[in-house]
XYZ file of C-alpha atoms in Angstrom:
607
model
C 360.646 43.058 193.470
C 360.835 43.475 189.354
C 360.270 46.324 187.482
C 358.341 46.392 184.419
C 360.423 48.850 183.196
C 363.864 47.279 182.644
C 364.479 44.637 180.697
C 365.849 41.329 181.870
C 370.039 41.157 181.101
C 370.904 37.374 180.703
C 374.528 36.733 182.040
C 376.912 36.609 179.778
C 379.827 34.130 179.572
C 383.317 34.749 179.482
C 383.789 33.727 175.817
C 380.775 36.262 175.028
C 382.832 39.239 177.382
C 386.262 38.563 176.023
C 385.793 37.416 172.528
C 384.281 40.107 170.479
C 385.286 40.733 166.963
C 387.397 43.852 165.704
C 384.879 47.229 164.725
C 384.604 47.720 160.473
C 387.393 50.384 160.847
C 390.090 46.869 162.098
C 390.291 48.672 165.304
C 389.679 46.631 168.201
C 386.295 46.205 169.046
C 384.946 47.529 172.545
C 386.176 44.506 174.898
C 384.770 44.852 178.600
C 387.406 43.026 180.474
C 390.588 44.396 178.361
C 389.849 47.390 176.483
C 390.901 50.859 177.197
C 387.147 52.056 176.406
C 385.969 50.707 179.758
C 384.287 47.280 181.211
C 380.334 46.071 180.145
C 378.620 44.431 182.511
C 379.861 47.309 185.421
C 376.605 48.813 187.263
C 375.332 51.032 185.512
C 375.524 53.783 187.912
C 378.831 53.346 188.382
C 380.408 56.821 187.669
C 383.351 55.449 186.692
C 381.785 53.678 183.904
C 379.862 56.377 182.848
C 382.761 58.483 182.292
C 384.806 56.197 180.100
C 381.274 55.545 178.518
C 381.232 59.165 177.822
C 384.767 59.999 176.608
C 384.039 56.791 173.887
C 381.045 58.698 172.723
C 382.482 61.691 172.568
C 385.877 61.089 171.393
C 385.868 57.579 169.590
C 389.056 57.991 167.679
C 391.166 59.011 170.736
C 389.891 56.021 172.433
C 390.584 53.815 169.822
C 394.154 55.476 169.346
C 394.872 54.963 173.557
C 393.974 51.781 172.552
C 396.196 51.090 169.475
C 398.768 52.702 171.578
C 398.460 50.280 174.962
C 398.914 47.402 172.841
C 401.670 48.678 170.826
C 403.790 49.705 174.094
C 402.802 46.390 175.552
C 403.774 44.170 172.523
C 407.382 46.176 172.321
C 407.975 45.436 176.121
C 407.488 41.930 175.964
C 409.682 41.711 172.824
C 412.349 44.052 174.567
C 411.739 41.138 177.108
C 412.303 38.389 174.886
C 414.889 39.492 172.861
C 417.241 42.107 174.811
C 420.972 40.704 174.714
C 422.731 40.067 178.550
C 425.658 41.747 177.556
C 426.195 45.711 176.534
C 428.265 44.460 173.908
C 425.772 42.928 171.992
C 423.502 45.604 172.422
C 422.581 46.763 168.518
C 419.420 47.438 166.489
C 420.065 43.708 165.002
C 419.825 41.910 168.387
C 415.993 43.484 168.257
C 415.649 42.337 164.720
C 414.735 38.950 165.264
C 412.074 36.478 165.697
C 411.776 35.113 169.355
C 410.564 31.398 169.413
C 409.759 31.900 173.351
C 406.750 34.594 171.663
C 405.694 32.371 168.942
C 405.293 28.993 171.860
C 403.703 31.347 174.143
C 400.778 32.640 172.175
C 400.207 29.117 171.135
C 400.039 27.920 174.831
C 397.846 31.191 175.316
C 395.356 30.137 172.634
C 394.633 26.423 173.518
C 393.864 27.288 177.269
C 390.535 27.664 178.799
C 389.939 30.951 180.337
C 390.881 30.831 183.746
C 393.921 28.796 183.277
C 395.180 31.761 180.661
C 394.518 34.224 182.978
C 396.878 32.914 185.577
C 399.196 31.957 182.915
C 399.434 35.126 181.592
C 400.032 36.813 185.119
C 402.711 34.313 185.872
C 404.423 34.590 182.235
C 404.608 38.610 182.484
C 406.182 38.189 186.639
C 408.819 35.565 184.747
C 409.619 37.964 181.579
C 409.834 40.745 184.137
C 412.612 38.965 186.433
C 414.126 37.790 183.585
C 414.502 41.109 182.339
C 415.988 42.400 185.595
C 418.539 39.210 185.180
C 419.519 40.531 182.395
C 420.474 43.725 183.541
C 422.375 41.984 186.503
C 424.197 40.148 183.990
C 425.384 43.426 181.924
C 426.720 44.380 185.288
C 428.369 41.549 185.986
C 430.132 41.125 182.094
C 430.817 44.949 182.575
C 433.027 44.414 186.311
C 433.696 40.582 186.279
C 433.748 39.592 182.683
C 430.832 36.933 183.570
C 427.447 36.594 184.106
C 425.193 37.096 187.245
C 424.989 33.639 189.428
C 421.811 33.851 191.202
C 422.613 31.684 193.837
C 425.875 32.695 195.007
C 426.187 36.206 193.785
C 423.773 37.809 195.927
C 426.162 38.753 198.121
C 428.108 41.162 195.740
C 425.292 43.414 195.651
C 425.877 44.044 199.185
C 429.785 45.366 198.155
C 428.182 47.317 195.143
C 425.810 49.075 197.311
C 429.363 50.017 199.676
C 431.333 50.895 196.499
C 428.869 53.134 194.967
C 428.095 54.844 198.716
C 432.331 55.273 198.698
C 432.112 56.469 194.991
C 429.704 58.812 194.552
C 428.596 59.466 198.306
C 425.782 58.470 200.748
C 423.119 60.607 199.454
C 423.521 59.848 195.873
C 423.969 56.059 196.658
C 420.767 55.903 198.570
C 418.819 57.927 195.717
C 420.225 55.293 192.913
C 419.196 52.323 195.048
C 415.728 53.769 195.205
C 415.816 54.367 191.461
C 416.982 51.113 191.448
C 414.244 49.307 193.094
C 411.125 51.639 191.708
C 412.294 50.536 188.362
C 412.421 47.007 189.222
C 408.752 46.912 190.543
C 407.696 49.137 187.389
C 409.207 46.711 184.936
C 407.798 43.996 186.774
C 404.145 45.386 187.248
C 403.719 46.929 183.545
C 405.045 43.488 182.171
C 402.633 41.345 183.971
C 399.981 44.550 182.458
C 401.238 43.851 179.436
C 401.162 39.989 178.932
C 397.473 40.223 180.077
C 396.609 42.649 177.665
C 397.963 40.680 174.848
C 396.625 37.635 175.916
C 393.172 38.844 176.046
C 393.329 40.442 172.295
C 394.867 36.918 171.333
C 391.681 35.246 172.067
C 389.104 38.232 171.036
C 391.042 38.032 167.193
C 391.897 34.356 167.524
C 391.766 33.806 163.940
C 394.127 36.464 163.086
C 396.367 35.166 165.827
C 396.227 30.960 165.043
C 397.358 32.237 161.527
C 399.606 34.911 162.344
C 401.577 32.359 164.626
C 401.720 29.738 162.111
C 403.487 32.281 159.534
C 406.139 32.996 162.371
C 406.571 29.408 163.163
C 407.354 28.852 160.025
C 409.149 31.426 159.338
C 411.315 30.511 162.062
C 412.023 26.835 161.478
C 412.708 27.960 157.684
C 415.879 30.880 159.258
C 416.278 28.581 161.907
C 417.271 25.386 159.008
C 418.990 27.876 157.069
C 421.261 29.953 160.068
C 419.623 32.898 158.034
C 421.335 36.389 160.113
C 421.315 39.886 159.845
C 424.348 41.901 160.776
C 426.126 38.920 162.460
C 422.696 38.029 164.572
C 420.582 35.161 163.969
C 416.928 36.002 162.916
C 415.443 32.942 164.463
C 416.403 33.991 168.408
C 415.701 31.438 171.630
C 417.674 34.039 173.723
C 415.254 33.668 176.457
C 415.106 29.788 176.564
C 419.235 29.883 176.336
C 419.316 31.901 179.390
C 417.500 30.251 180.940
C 418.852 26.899 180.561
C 422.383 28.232 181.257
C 421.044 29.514 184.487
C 419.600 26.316 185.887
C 422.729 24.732 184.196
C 425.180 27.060 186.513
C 422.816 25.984 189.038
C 423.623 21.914 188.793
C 427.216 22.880 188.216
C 427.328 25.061 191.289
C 425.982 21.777 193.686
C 428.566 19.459 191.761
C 431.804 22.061 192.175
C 430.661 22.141 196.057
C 430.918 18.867 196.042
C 434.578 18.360 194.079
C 436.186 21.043 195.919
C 435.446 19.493 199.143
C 437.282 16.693 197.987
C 439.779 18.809 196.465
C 440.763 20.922 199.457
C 440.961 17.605 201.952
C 444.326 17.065 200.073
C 446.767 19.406 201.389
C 450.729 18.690 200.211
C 451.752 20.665 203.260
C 449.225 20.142 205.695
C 451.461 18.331 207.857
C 454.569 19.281 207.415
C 456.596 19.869 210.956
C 457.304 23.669 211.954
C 461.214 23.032 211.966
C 460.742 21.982 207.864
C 458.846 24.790 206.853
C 460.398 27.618 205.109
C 463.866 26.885 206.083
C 465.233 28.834 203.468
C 463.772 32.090 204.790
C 464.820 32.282 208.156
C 465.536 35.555 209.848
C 464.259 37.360 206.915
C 461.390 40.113 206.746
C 458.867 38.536 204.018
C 456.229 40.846 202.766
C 453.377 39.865 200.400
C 451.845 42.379 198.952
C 448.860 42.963 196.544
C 448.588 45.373 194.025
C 444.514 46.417 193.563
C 444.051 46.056 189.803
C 447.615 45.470 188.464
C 447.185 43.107 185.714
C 448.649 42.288 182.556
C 446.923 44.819 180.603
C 448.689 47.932 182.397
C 452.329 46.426 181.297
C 451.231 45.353 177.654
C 448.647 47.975 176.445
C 450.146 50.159 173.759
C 447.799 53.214 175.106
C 449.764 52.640 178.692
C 452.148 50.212 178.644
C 455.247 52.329 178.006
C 454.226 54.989 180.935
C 454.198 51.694 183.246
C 456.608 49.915 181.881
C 459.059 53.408 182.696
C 457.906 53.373 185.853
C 458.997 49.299 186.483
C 462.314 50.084 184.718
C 462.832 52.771 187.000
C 462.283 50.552 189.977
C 464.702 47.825 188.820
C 467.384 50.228 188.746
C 466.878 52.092 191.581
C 466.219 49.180 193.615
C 469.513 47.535 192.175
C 471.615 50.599 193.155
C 470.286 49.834 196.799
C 471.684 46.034 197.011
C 468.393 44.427 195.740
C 467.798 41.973 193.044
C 464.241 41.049 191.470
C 463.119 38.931 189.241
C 459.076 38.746 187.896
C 456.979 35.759 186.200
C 452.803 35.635 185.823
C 450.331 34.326 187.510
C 446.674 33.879 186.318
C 444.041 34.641 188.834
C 440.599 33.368 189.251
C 438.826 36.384 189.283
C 438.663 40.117 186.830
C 437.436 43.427 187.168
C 436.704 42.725 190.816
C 436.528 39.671 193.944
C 439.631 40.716 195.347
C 439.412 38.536 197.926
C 439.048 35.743 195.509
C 442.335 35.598 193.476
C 444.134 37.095 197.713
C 442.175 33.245 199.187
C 444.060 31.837 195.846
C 447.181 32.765 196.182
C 447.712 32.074 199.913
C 445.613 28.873 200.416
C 447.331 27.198 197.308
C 442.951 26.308 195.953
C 441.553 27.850 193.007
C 438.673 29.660 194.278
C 436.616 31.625 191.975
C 432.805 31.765 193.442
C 431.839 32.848 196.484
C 430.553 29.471 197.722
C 434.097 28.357 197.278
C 435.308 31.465 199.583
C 433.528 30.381 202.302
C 434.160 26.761 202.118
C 437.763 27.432 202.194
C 437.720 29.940 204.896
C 435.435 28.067 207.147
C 437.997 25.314 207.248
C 441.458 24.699 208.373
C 443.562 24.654 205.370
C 447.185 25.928 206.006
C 447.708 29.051 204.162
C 450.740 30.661 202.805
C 450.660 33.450 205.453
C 449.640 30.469 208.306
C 452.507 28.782 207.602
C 455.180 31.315 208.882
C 452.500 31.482 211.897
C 453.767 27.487 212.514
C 457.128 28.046 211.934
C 457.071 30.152 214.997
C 459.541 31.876 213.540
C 457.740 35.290 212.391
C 455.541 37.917 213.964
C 452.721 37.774 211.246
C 450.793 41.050 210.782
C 448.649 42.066 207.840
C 447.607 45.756 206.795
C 444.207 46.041 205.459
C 442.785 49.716 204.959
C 440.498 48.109 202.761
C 438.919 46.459 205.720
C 436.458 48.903 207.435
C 434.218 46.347 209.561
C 434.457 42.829 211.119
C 436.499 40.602 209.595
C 435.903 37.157 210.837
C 437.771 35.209 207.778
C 440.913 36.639 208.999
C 441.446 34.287 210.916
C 441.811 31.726 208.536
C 444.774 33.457 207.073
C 446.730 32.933 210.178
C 447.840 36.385 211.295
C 448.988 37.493 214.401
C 447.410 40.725 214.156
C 445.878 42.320 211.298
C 445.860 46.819 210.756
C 442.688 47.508 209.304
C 441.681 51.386 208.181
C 440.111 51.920 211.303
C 443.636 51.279 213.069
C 446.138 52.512 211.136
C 445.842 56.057 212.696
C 444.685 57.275 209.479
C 443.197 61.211 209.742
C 442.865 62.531 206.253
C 439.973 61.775 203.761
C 438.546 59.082 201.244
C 439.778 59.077 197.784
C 436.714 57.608 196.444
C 436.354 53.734 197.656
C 439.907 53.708 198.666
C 439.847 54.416 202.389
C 443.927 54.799 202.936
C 446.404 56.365 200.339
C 449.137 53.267 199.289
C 451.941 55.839 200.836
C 449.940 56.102 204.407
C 449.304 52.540 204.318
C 452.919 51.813 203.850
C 454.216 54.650 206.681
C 451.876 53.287 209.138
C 453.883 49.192 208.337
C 456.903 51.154 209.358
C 455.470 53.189 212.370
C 453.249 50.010 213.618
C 455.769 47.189 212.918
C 458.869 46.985 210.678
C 460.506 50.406 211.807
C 460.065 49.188 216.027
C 463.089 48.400 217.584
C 464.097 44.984 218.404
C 461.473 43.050 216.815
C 461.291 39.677 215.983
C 461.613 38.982 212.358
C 457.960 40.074 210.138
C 456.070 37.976 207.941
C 453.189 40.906 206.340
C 450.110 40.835 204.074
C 450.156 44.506 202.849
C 447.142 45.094 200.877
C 447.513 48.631 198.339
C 444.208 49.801 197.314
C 444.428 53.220 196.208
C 444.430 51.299 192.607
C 440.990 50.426 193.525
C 438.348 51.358 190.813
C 436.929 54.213 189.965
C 440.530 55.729 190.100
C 439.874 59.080 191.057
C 440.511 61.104 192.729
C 444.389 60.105 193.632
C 447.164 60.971 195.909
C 450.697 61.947 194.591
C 453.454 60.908 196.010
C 454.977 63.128 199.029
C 458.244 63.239 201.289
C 457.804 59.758 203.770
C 458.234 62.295 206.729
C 455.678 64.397 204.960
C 452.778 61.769 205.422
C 452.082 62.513 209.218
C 448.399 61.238 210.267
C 447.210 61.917 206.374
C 446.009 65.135 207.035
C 448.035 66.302 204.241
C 446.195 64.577 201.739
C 442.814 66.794 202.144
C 444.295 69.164 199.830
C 445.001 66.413 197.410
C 441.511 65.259 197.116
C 440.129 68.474 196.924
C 442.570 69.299 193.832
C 441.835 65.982 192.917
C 439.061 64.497 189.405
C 435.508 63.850 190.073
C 435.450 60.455 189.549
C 431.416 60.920 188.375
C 433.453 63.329 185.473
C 435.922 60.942 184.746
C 433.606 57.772 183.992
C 431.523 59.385 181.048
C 434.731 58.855 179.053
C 436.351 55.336 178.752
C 440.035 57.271 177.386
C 439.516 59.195 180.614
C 439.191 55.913 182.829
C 442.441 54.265 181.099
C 444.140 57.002 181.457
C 443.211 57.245 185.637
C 443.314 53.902 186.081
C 446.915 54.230 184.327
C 447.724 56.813 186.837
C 446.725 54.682 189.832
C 449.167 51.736 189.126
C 451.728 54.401 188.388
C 451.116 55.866 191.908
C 451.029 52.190 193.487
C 454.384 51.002 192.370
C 455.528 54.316 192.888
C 454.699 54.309 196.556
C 456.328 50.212 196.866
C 459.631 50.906 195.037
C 459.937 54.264 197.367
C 459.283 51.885 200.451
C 461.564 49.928 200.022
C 464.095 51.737 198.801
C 464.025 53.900 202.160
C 463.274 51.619 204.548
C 464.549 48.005 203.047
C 467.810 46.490 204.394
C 469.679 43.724 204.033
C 466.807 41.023 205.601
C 463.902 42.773 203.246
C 461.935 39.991 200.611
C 459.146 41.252 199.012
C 456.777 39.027 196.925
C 454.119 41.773 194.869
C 451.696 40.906 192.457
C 448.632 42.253 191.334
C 445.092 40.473 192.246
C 443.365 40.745 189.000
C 442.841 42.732 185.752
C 440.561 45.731 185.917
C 437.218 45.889 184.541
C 436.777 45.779 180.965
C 436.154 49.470 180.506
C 439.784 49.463 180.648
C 440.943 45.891 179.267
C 438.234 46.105 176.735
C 437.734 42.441 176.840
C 441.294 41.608 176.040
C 444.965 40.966 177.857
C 443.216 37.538 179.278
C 443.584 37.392 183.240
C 446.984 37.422 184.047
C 448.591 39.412 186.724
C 452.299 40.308 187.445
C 454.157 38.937 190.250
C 458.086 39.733 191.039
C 459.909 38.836 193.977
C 462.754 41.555 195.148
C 465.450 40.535 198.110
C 468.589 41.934 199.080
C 470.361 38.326 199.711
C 471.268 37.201 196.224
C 470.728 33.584 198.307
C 467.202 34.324 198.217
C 466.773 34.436 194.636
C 468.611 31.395 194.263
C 466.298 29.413 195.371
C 463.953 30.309 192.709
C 466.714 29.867 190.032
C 464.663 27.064 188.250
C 461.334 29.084 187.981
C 462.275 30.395 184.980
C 461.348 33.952 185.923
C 462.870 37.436 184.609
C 465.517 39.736 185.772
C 463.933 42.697 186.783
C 460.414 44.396 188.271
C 458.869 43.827 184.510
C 457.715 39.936 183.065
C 458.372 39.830 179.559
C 455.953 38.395 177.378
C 457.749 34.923 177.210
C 457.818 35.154 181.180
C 456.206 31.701 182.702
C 452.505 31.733 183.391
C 451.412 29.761 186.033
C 447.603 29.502 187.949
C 447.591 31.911 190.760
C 446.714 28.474 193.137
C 450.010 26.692 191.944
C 452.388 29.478 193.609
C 451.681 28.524 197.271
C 453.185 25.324 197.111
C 455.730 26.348 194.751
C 456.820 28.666 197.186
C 456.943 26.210 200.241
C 458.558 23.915 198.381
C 461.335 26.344 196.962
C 462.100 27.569 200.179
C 461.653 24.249 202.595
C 464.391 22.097 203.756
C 464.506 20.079 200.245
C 465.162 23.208 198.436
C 467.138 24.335 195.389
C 467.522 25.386 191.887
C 465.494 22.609 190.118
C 463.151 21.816 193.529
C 459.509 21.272 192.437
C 456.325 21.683 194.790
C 455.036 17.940 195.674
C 452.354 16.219 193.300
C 448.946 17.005 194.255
């Protein structure tokens, strides 16, 4: 039924709803389907609209200020968007100073389309800036720990050993309320930039004059700094940050598929792959080997004037108490594949003789059977092959692939004191339990070990000190030591702080590996240490490249002999004129040094 009363309302279209002019005062005019005043065409009895209806009457300049304000916040996030740097580095006020080309295209694209179509552009473009913002983010994590950018298809997985460090770091409580933190954020940022993009997009097309000319000035503008590599404090004013992410990404992407591909082809050729039991290390028969890794020790800790001479006392010291016990060392460097963390990258290196530097390598080479370092004492058949791990809290199921006979994790060392931070087992412990579990037994058959020393791992603190060996017990003795020990939340708010811990740490390791075998080495004892990779660039500050040192020690002057042609250093130290090889080179290097064709100028086989 009509009524008299009201007058008819013809329907308005969308151009006539979302294209009305700025007020006298330039302040945007009352829009229904964008403005902060409210939404025409609501019922009219909606109480909703009524209130904002009443608030604009009553308070016009606070509504047009909310307003001012909304689009001010929502123009500065999508710039922050655009224009925020991927690395903490280049994090200054002239990275922020620039014009983004990505803006300039996009407000174009938003002012040709039809209304619908910019709608659901607009949605899309604000979930894209979000992610890409979060990317970002990733990426200053990933240039802060690894010295390289986030890989979104194969770096997933590291999250999942973040989320475990941080829980070790700062504890289970605080780890869970980060995450949370963590993901609220995430959604925020994503949510308020898809708000934002709308907004802006609808007061494009309501001042579409303003907007056609304002973009043609920045276009311009752009081309003209663009022509003329125009920059302020080192920072080019025309930026396509965004767009040069992005094409890196999908570029790492198409890389990614192609190295799968080459390192299939790379790891089917194996020097030593079938080389009989009876020829393989020939030269180390009847000898305890022992490999071990040094969490963190790289080049940086022996040649940084703000801790090299501390270290480099500590190695001196070493060389000549090791030399007053019968043993001989000499040291080179190897570069590793991996810095700041992936442990497990430069340890698959170094034994299976592959570079492997992404995780999608890691699991190629571990799913197969490539003979490893450690694998081939296994077919000699001439060594019980063990490995200590108290890194390794869970399943393990790449161990095999490493060919050990058994493998000592942290949940069966016997281990009864407390965590130093991520480090589950004190270096010391780790190295009492060897000589309880294997090299101290009785009649055993010669050892072949993979001793892994972790209390070097990052964040450094709190850590052990050294103690008597019959001192160590079940670790029980170290709960004092923790509890006397640095908050490692206290030490991180001050880089000197972390050198100077992380300093410490390697002090502590090679402490706790010159002590062992100066006690417990005899006349059958080689040891082959090295460190896995440089630590994070908190400490390295981006410089000292990735090279880590590697010495071998022995008792039998025969031993080192073999290596004569290497071209390595007397002593626990490599000099800077020492030879630097790639970590993947050593395996075969090795084999070939000590295998039936061996001798001073013996080379490893052409790959």
């Amino acid at each position: 039924m009509s009524h008299p009363d009201r007058t008819p309302v013809p329907p308005q279209s969308d151009s006539a709803r979302t294209e009305e002019g700025p007020t006298r005062d330039g302040s945007p005019g009352h829009v229904p389907d964008c403005d902060a005043a409210g939404t025409a065409g609501a019922a009219r009895d909606d109480p909703g609209e009524a209130v904002v209806r009443g608030l604009r009457e009553r308070h016009p300049a606070v509504v047009r200020s909310v307003a001012w304000v909304t689009t001010a916040l929502a123009t500065a996030l999508v710039l922050f968007a655009l224009l925020l740097p991927n690395q903490v580095s280049r994090l200054t006020p002239g990275a922020f100073a620039r014009i983004p080309v990505e803006g300039i295209l996009g407000v174009a694209v938003l002012l040709v389309l039809p209304p619908r179509a910019r709608r659901v552009v607009a949605v899309f473009a604000g979930v894209g800036l979000g992610l890409l913002t979060i990317l970002k983010f990733l990426d200053m994590g990933f240039y802060a720990s690894l010295d390289r950018p986030f890989d979104p298809v194969l770096d997933w997985i590291l999250l999942d050993d973040a989320e475990a460090f941080l829980r070790d770091s700062v504890g289970r409580a605080d780890a869970i309320g980060a995450l949370i933190g963590i993901a609220a954020l995430a959604l925020a940022l994503l949510a308020f930039m898809t708000l934002a993009v709308v907004r802006l997009s609808r007061l494009l097309v309501r001042h579409s004059a303003v907007a056609t000319r304002t973009t043609l000035v920045l276009g311009t503008a752009w081309i003209t700094f663009m022509a003329l590599g125009t920059q302020i404090a080192g920072v080019p004013v025309a930026s396509r940050n965004a767009a040069t992410l992005v094409e890196d990404r999908a570029g790492s992407v198409r890389a990614g598929l192609k190295d799968e591909r080459e390192f299939e082809k790379e790891s089917a050729v194996d020097a030593f792959g079938d080389t009989p039991a009876d020829q393989l290390l020939t030269g180390l028969r009847g000898k305890d080997v022992i490999f071990t890794f040094i969490e963190s020790y790289g080049r940086s800790a022996v040649e940084d004037p703000a801790m090299a001479s501390q270290v480099d006392a500590v190695l001196a010291d070493g060389t000549s108490r090791l030399s007053a016990a019968g043993f001989s060392s000499r040291s080179g460097w190897l570069t590793s594949p991996t810095t700041g963390a992936g442990s497990w990258l430069a340890h698959t290196t170094f034994m299976s003789g592959l570079w492997v530097d992404n995780q999608q390598r890691y699991r190629s080479v571990t799913s197969s059977d490539r003979l490893t370092l450690t694998g081939a004492f296994r077919r000699a058949d001439a060594w019980r092959t063990v490995g200590i791990m108290p890194g390794v809290t869970r399943a393990w199921p790449e161990g095999n692939f490493f060919g050990l006979d058994n493998i000592h994790d942290s949940r069966q060392l016997g281990y009864k004191g407390p965590k130093f931070s991520w480090t589950p087992v004190p270096d010391q412990y780790s190295l009492s339990a060897f000589e309880r579990l294997e090299h101290g037994k009785p009649g055993r058959d010669p050892l072949m070990a993979e001793i892994i020393l972790a209390s070097s791992h990052n964040p450094w603190a709190p850590i052990p000190r050294m103690i008597g060996w019959n001192e160590v017990g079940d670790g029980s003795v170290y709960d004092a030591m923790k509890k006397a020990g640095k908050d490692p939340k206290e030490v991180w708010r001050d880089p000197a702080q972390v050198r100077t811990e992380y300093r410490r740490a390697i002090e502590y390791s090679l402490h706790s590996l010159i002590s062992y075998v100066e006690k417990y080495g005899d006349d059958n004892t080689v040891l082959v240490f090295l460190g896995d990779h440089q630590p994070v660039t908190t400490v390295t500050d981006g410089k000292f490249g990735r090279d880590v040192p590697v010495a071998i020690v022995a008792h039998d002057p025969a031993v080192l002999d073999h290596i004569s042609g290497w071209g390595w250093q007397d002593g626990l130290k490599p000099g800077p004129s020492a030879p630097v090889w790639r970590m993947d080179t050593f395996r075969d290097r090795f084999l070939t040094a000590f295998g039936p064709q061996s001798g001073p100028n013996s080379s490893p086989p052409t790959r």
